[in-house]
Short mmCIF file of C-alpha atoms in Angstrom, two decimals:
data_model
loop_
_atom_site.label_atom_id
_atom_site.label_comp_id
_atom_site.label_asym_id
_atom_site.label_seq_id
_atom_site.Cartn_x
_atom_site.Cartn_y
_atom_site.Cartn_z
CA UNK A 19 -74.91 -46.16 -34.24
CA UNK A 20 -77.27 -47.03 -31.13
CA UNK A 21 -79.56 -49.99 -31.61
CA UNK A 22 -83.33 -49.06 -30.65
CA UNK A 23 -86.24 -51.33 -29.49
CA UNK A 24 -89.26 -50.35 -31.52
CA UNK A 25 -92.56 -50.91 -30.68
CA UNK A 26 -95.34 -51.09 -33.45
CA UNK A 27 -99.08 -51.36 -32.81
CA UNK A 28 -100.68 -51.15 -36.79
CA UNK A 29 -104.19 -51.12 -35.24
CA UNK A 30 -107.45 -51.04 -37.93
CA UNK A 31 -108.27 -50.62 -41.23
CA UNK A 32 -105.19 -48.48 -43.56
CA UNK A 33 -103.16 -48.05 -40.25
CA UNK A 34 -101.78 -51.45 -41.00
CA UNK A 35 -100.83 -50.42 -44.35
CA UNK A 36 -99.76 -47.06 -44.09
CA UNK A 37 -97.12 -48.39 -41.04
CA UNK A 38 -95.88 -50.91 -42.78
CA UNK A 39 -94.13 -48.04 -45.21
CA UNK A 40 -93.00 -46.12 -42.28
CA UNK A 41 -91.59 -49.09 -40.93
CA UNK A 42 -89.61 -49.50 -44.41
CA UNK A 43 -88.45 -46.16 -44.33
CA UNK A 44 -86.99 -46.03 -41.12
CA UNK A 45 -85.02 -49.21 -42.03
CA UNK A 46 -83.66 -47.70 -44.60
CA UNK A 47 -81.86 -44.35 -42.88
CA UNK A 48 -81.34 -46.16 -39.82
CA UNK A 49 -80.73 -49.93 -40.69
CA UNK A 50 -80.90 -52.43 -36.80
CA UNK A 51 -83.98 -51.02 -35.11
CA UNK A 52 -85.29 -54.78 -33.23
CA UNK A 53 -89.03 -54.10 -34.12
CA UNK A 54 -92.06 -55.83 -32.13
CA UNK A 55 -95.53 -55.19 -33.19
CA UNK A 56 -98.22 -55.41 -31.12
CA UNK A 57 -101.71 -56.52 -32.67
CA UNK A 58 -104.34 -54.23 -30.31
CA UNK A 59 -106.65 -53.35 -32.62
CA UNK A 60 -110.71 -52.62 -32.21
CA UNK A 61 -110.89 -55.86 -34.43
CA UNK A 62 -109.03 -57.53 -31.10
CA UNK A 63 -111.33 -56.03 -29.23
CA UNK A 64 -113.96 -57.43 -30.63
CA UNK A 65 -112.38 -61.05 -30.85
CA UNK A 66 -111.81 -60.32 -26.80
CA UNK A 67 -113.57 -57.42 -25.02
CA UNK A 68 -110.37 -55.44 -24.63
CA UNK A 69 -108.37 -53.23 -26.76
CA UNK A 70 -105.28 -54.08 -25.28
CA UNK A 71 -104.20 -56.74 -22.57
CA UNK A 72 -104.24 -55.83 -18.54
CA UNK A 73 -100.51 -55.89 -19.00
CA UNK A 74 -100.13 -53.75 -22.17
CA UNK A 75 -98.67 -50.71 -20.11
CA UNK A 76 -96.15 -53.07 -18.62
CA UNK A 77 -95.19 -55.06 -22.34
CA UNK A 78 -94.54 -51.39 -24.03
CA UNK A 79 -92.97 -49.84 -20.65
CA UNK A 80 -89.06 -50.88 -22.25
CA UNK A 81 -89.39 -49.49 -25.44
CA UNK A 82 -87.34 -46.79 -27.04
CA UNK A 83 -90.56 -45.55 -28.54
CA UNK A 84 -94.09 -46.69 -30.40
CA UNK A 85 -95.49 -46.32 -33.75
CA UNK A 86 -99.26 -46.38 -33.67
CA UNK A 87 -101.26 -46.88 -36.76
CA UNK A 88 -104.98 -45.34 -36.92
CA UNK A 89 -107.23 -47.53 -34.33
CA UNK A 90 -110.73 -47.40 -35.39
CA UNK A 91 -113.24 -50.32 -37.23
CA UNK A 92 -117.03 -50.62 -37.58
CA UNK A 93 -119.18 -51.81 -35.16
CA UNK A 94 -117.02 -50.32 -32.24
CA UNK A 95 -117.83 -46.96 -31.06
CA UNK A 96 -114.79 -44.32 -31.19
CA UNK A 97 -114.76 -43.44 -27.26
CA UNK A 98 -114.78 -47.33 -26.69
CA UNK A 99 -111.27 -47.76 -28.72
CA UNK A 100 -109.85 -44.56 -27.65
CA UNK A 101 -110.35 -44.99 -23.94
CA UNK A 102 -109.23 -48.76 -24.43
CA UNK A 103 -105.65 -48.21 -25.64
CA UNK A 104 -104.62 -44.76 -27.23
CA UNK A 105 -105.34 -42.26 -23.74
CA UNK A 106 -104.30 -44.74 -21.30
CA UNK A 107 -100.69 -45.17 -23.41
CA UNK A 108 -101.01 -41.22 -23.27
CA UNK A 109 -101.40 -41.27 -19.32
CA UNK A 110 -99.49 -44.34 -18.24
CA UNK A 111 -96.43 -42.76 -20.05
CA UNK A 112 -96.25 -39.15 -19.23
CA UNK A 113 -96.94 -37.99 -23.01
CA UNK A 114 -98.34 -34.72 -21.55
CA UNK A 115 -97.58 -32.83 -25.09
CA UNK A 116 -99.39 -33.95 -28.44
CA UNK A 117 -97.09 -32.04 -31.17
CA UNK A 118 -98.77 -31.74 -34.19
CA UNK A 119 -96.92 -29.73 -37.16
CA UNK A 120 -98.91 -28.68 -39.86
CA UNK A 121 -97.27 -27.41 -43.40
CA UNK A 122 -97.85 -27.08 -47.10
CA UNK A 123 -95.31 -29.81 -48.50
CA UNK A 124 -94.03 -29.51 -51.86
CA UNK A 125 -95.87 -30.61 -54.80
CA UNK A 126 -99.04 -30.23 -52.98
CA UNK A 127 -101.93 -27.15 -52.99
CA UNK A 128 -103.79 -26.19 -50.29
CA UNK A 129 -107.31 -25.80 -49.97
CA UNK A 130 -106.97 -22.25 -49.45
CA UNK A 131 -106.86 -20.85 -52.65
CA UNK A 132 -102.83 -18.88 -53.56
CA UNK A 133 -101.22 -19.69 -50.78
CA UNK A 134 -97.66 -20.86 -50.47
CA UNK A 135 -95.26 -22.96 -48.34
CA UNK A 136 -94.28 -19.60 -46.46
CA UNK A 137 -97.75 -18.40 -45.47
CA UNK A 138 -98.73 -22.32 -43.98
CA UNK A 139 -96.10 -23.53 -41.51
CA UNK A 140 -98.34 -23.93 -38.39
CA UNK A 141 -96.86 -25.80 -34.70
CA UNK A 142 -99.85 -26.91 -32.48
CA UNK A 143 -98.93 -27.74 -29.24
CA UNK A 144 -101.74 -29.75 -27.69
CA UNK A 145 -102.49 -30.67 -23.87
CA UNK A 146 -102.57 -34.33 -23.95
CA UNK A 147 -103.43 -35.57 -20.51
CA UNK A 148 -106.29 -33.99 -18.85
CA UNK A 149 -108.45 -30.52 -20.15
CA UNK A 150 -111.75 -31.67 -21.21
CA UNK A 151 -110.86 -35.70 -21.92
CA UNK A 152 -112.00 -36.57 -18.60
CA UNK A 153 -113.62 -39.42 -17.12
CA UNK A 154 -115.46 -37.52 -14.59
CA UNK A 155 -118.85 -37.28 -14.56
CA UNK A 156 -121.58 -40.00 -15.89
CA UNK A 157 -125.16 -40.72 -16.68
CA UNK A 158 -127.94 -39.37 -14.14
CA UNK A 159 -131.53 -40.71 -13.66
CA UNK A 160 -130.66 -42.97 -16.96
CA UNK A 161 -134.49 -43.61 -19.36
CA UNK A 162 -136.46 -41.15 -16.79
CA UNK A 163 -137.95 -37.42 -18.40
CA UNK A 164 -135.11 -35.96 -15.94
CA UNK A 165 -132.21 -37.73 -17.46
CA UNK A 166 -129.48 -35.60 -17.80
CA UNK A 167 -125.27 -35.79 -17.94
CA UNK A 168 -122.07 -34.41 -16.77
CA UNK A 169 -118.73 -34.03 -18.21
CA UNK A 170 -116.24 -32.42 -16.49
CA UNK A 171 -112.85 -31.14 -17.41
CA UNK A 172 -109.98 -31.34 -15.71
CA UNK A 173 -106.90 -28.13 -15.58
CA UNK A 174 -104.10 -28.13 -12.54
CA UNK A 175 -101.65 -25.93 -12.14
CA UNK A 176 -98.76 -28.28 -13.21
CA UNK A 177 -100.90 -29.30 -15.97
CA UNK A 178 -101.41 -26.01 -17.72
CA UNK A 179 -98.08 -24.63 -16.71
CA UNK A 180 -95.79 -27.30 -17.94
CA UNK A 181 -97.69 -27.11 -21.59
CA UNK A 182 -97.60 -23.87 -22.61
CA UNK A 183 -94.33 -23.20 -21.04
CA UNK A 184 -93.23 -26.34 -23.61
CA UNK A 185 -95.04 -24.27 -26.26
CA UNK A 186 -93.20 -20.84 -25.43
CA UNK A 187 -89.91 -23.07 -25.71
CA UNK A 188 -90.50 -24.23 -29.12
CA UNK A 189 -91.86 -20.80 -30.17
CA UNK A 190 -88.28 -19.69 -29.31
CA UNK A 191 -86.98 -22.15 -31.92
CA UNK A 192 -89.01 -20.61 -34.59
CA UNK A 193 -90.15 -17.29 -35.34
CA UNK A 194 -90.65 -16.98 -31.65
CA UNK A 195 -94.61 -15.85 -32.01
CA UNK A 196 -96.98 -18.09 -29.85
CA UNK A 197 -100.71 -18.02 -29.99
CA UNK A 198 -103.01 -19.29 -26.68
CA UNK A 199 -106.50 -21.09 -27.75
CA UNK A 200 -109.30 -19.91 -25.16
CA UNK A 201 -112.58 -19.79 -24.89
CA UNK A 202 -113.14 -17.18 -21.73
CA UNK A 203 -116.49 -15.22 -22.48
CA UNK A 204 -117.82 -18.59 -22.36
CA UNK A 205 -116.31 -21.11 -20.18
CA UNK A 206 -116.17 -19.32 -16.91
CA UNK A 207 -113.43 -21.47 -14.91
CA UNK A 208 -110.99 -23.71 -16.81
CA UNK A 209 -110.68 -20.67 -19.40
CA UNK A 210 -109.98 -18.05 -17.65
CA UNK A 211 -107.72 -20.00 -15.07
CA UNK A 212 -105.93 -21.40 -18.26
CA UNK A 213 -105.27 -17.22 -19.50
CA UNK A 214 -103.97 -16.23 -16.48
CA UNK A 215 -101.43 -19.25 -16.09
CA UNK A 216 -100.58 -18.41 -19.58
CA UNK A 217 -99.79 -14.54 -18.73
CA UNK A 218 -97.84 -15.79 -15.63
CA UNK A 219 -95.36 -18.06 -17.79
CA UNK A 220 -95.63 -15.24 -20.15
CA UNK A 221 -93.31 -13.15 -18.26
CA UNK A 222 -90.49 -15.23 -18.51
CA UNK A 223 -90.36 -15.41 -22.48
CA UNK A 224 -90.30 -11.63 -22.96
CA UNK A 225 -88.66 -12.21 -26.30
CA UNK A 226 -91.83 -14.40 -27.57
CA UNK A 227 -94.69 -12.21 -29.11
CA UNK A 228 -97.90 -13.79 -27.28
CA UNK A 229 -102.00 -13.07 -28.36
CA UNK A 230 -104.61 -14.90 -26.71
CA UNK A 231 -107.52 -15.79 -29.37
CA UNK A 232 -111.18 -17.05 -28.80
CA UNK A 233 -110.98 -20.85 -30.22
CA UNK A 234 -113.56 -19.72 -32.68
CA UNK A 235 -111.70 -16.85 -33.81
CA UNK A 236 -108.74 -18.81 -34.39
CA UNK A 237 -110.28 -21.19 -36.26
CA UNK A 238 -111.26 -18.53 -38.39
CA UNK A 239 -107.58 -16.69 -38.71
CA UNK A 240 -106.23 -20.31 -39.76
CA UNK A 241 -108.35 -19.66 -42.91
CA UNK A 242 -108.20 -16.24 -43.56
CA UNK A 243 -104.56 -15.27 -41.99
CA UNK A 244 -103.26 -18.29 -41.36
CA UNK A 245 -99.33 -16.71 -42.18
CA UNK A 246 -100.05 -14.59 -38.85
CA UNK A 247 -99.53 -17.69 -36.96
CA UNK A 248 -96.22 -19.71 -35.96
CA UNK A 249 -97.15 -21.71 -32.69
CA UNK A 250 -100.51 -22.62 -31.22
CA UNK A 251 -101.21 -23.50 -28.29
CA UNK A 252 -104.39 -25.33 -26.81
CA UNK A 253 -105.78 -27.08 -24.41
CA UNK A 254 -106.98 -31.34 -25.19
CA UNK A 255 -110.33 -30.22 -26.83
CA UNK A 256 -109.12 -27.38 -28.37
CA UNK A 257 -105.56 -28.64 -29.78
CA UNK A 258 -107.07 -31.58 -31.33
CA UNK A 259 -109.58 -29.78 -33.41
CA UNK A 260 -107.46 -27.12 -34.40
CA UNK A 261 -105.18 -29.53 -35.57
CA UNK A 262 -107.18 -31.14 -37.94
CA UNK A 263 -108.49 -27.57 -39.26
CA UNK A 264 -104.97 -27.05 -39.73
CA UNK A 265 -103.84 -30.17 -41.46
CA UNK A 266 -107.21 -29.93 -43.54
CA UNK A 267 -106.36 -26.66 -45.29
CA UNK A 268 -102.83 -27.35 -45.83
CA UNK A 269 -103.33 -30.66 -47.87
CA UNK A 270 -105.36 -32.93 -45.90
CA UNK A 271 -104.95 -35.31 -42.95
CA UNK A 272 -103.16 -37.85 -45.00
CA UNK A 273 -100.28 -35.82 -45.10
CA UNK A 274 -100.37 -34.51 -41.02
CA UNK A 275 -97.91 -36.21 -38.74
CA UNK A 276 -98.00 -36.13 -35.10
CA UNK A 277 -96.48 -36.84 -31.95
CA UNK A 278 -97.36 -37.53 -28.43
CA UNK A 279 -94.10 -36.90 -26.35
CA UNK A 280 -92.91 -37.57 -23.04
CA UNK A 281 -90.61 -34.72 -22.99
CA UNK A 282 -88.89 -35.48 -19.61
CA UNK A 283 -87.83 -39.31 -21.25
CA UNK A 284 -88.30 -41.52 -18.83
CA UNK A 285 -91.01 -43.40 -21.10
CA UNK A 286 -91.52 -43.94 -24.50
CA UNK A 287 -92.94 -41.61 -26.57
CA UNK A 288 -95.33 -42.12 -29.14
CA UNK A 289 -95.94 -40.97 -32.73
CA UNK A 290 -99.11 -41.54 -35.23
CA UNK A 291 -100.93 -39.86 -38.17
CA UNK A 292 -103.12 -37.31 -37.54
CA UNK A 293 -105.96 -39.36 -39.98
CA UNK A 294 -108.57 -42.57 -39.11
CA UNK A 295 -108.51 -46.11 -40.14
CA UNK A 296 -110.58 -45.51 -43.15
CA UNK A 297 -111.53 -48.76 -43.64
CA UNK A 298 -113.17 -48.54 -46.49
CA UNK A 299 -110.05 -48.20 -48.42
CA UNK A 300 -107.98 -50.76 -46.58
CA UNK A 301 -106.17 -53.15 -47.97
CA UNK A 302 -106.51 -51.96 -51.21
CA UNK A 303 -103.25 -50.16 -51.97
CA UNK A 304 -104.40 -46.82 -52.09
CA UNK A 305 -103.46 -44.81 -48.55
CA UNK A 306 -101.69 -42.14 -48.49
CA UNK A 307 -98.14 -43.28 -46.40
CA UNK A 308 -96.81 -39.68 -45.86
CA UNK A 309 -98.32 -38.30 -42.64
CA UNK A 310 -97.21 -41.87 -40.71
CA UNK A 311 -93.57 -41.77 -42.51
CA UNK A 312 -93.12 -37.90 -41.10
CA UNK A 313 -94.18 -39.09 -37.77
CA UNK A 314 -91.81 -41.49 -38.37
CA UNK A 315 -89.63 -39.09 -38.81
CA UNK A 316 -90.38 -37.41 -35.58
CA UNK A 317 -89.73 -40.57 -33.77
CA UNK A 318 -86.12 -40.35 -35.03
CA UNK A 319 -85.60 -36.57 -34.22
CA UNK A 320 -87.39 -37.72 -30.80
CA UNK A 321 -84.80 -40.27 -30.52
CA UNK A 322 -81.79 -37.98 -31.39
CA UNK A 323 -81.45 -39.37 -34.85
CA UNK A 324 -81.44 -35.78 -36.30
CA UNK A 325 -79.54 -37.07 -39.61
CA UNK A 326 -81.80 -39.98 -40.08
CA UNK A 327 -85.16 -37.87 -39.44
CA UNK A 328 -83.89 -34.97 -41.88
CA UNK A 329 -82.88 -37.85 -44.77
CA UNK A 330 -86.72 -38.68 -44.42
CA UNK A 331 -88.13 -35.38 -44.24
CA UNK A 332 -86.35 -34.18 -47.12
CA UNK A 333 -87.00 -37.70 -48.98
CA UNK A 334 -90.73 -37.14 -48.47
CA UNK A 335 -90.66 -33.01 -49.87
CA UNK A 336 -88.44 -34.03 -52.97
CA UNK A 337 -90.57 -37.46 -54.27
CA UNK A 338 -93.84 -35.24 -53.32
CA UNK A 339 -92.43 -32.11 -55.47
CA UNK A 340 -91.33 -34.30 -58.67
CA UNK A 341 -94.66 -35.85 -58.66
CA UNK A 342 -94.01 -39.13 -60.26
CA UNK A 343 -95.07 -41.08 -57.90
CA UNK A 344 -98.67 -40.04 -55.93
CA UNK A 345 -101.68 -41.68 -54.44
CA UNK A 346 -105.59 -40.83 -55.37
CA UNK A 347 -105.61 -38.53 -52.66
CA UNK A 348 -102.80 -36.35 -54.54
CA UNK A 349 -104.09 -36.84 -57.91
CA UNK A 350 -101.89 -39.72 -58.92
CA UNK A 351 -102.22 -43.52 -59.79
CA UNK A 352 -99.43 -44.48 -57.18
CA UNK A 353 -99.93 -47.01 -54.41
CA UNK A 354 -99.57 -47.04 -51.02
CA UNK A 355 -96.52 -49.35 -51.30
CA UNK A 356 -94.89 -47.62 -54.61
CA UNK A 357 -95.21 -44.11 -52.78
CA UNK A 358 -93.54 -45.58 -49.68
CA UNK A 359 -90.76 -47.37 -51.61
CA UNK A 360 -90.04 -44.39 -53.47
CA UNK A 361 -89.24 -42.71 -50.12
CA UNK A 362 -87.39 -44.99 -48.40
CA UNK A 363 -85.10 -45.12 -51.89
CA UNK A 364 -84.80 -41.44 -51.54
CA UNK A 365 -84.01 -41.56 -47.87
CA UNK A 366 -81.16 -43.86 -48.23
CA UNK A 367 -79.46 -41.92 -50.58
CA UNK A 368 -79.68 -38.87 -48.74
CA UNK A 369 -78.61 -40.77 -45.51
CA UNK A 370 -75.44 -42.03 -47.21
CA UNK A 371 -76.64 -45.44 -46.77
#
């Protein structure tokens, strides 16, 4: 069994609890990961100005992977602690795809009302490195009547082509159906330049059923038809909120996993919940554990631990279906720690540990 280096970086508010469970579940399927954890956090960066240290690229560079908890606390604004540590990992590492799989899990109901496991069973494949999350662009004639702003986005060639030809590659390992996110009749350049790179790598997956859908239309057929759909793909903006749409109707973010992968390997990727800090309820035992344990578990398939990150996937639908143990969020009186611990149990048995 190969021995991994793991790094962890808890960051704010329930991302410190709900890792701490994911960390105890991958122990148990794969007992000898050496763990470090990392302590960037916005309460760091409040203590010293920074997010992470000059050097942080450099101390996680060796890594086999990282687990990040949710990174977000009062008093710091959101672009200040995503710009600070979670984009520049994203960047510095090559994690050009964010992989975000969004299901109905067992024991669980979805928000739209009579649908099943088979009708929600939605792969986003999100641009993670450039599209609209750009830095270009800045504040003009700043407190005058004539103040005004630019943002600009951000799509090369090699950008767009190496993400949806990803996408049309895990389409193939499904029901081989992909769906492109645009948003042409309105944005006149990036759009339609993003379409027709997406018809050009088109041609080479004649066996994958393609449709190109208006963002706001799509949004809309994840709620109505959302059993139409088997892989999305999007650009930054786009992926990440379609992703929470997603996750939202099929149980709620505390149950959506995700995964920000440096498919060629020659960095660590690395995986997170799809939800916030919240910390209003941190420290207080009553976080849902599930969406950072299955991108736990996406670490380990990452990592070529297939066994391992099927014990825990399965561990996670079979204590979810029996119901005995659940957090507020699912109706139950569990805690975060209980719900965790009944996982990792699970997942050892089932891993033949």
């Amino acid at each position: 069994m190969s021995t991994y280096r793991i790094a962890t970086i808890p960051g704010d508010g329930i991302g410190v609890d709900v890792t701490a469970e994911a960390v105890k579940v991958v122990d148990a399927v794969l007992p000898g990961v050496e763990w470090t954890e990392f302590d960037w956090s916005c309460e760091q960066y409040l203590r010293t100005g920074a997010m992470m240290p000059p050097d942080g690229v450099r101390q996680l560079a060796g890594f086999d992977a990282i687990l990040l908890g949710a990174v977000g606390f009062p008093g710091v604004p959101d672009h200040i602690s995503l710009w600070g540590l979670l984009i520049p990992l994203r960047r510095a590492f090559g994690q050009y795809v964010n992989l975000r799989p969004v299901r109905l899990l067992p024991g669980t109901e979805s928000a739209l009302r009579g649908r099943t496991a088979d009708d929600l069973d939605i792969l986003i494949v999100r641009e993670n490195s450039e599209g609209e999350y750009s830095e270009l662009g800045g504040t003009h004639n700043p407190g005058r009547p004539e103040e005004f702003v630019l943002q600009e986005s951000v799509f090369t060639r090699v950008g767009c082509e190496r993400i949806i030809r990803y996408a049309f590659e895990r389409a193939r390992e499904r029901h081989r159906r992909l769906c492109s996110a645009t948003k042409s009749n309105g944005l006149i350049h990036s759009m339609p330049y993003w379409d027709s790179i997406f018809e050009s790598v088109a041609t080479e997956y004649p066996d994958v059923e393609t449709r190109q859908m208006h963002v706001d239309a799509l949004a809309a057929e994840i709620v109505l038809h959302p059993e139409r759909l088997d892989v999305i793909v999007g650009s930054n903006l786009f992926g990440d909120i379609l992703s929470d749409l997603a996750a939202a109707v099929t149980g709620g973010l505390g149950l959506a996993p995700s995964g920000n992968i440096n498919p060629a390997g020659d960095a660590p990727s690395m995986f997170e919940a799809v939800h916030g800090s919240a910390p209003d309820i941190a420290g207080q035992g009553i976080a849902n554990p599930v969406a950072q344990i299955l991108a736990a578990a996406m670490m380990l398939e990452q990592l070529g631990e297939r066994d391992a990150a099927a014990a825990v996937d399965r561990a996670v639908c079979e204590i979810l279906a029996e119901g005995d143990v659940r957090t507020p969020d699912l109706d139950g009186t569990g805690t975060t720690t209980e719900l965790g611990t009944a996982i990792a149990k699970r997942a050892t048995e089932l891993a033949g540990n």
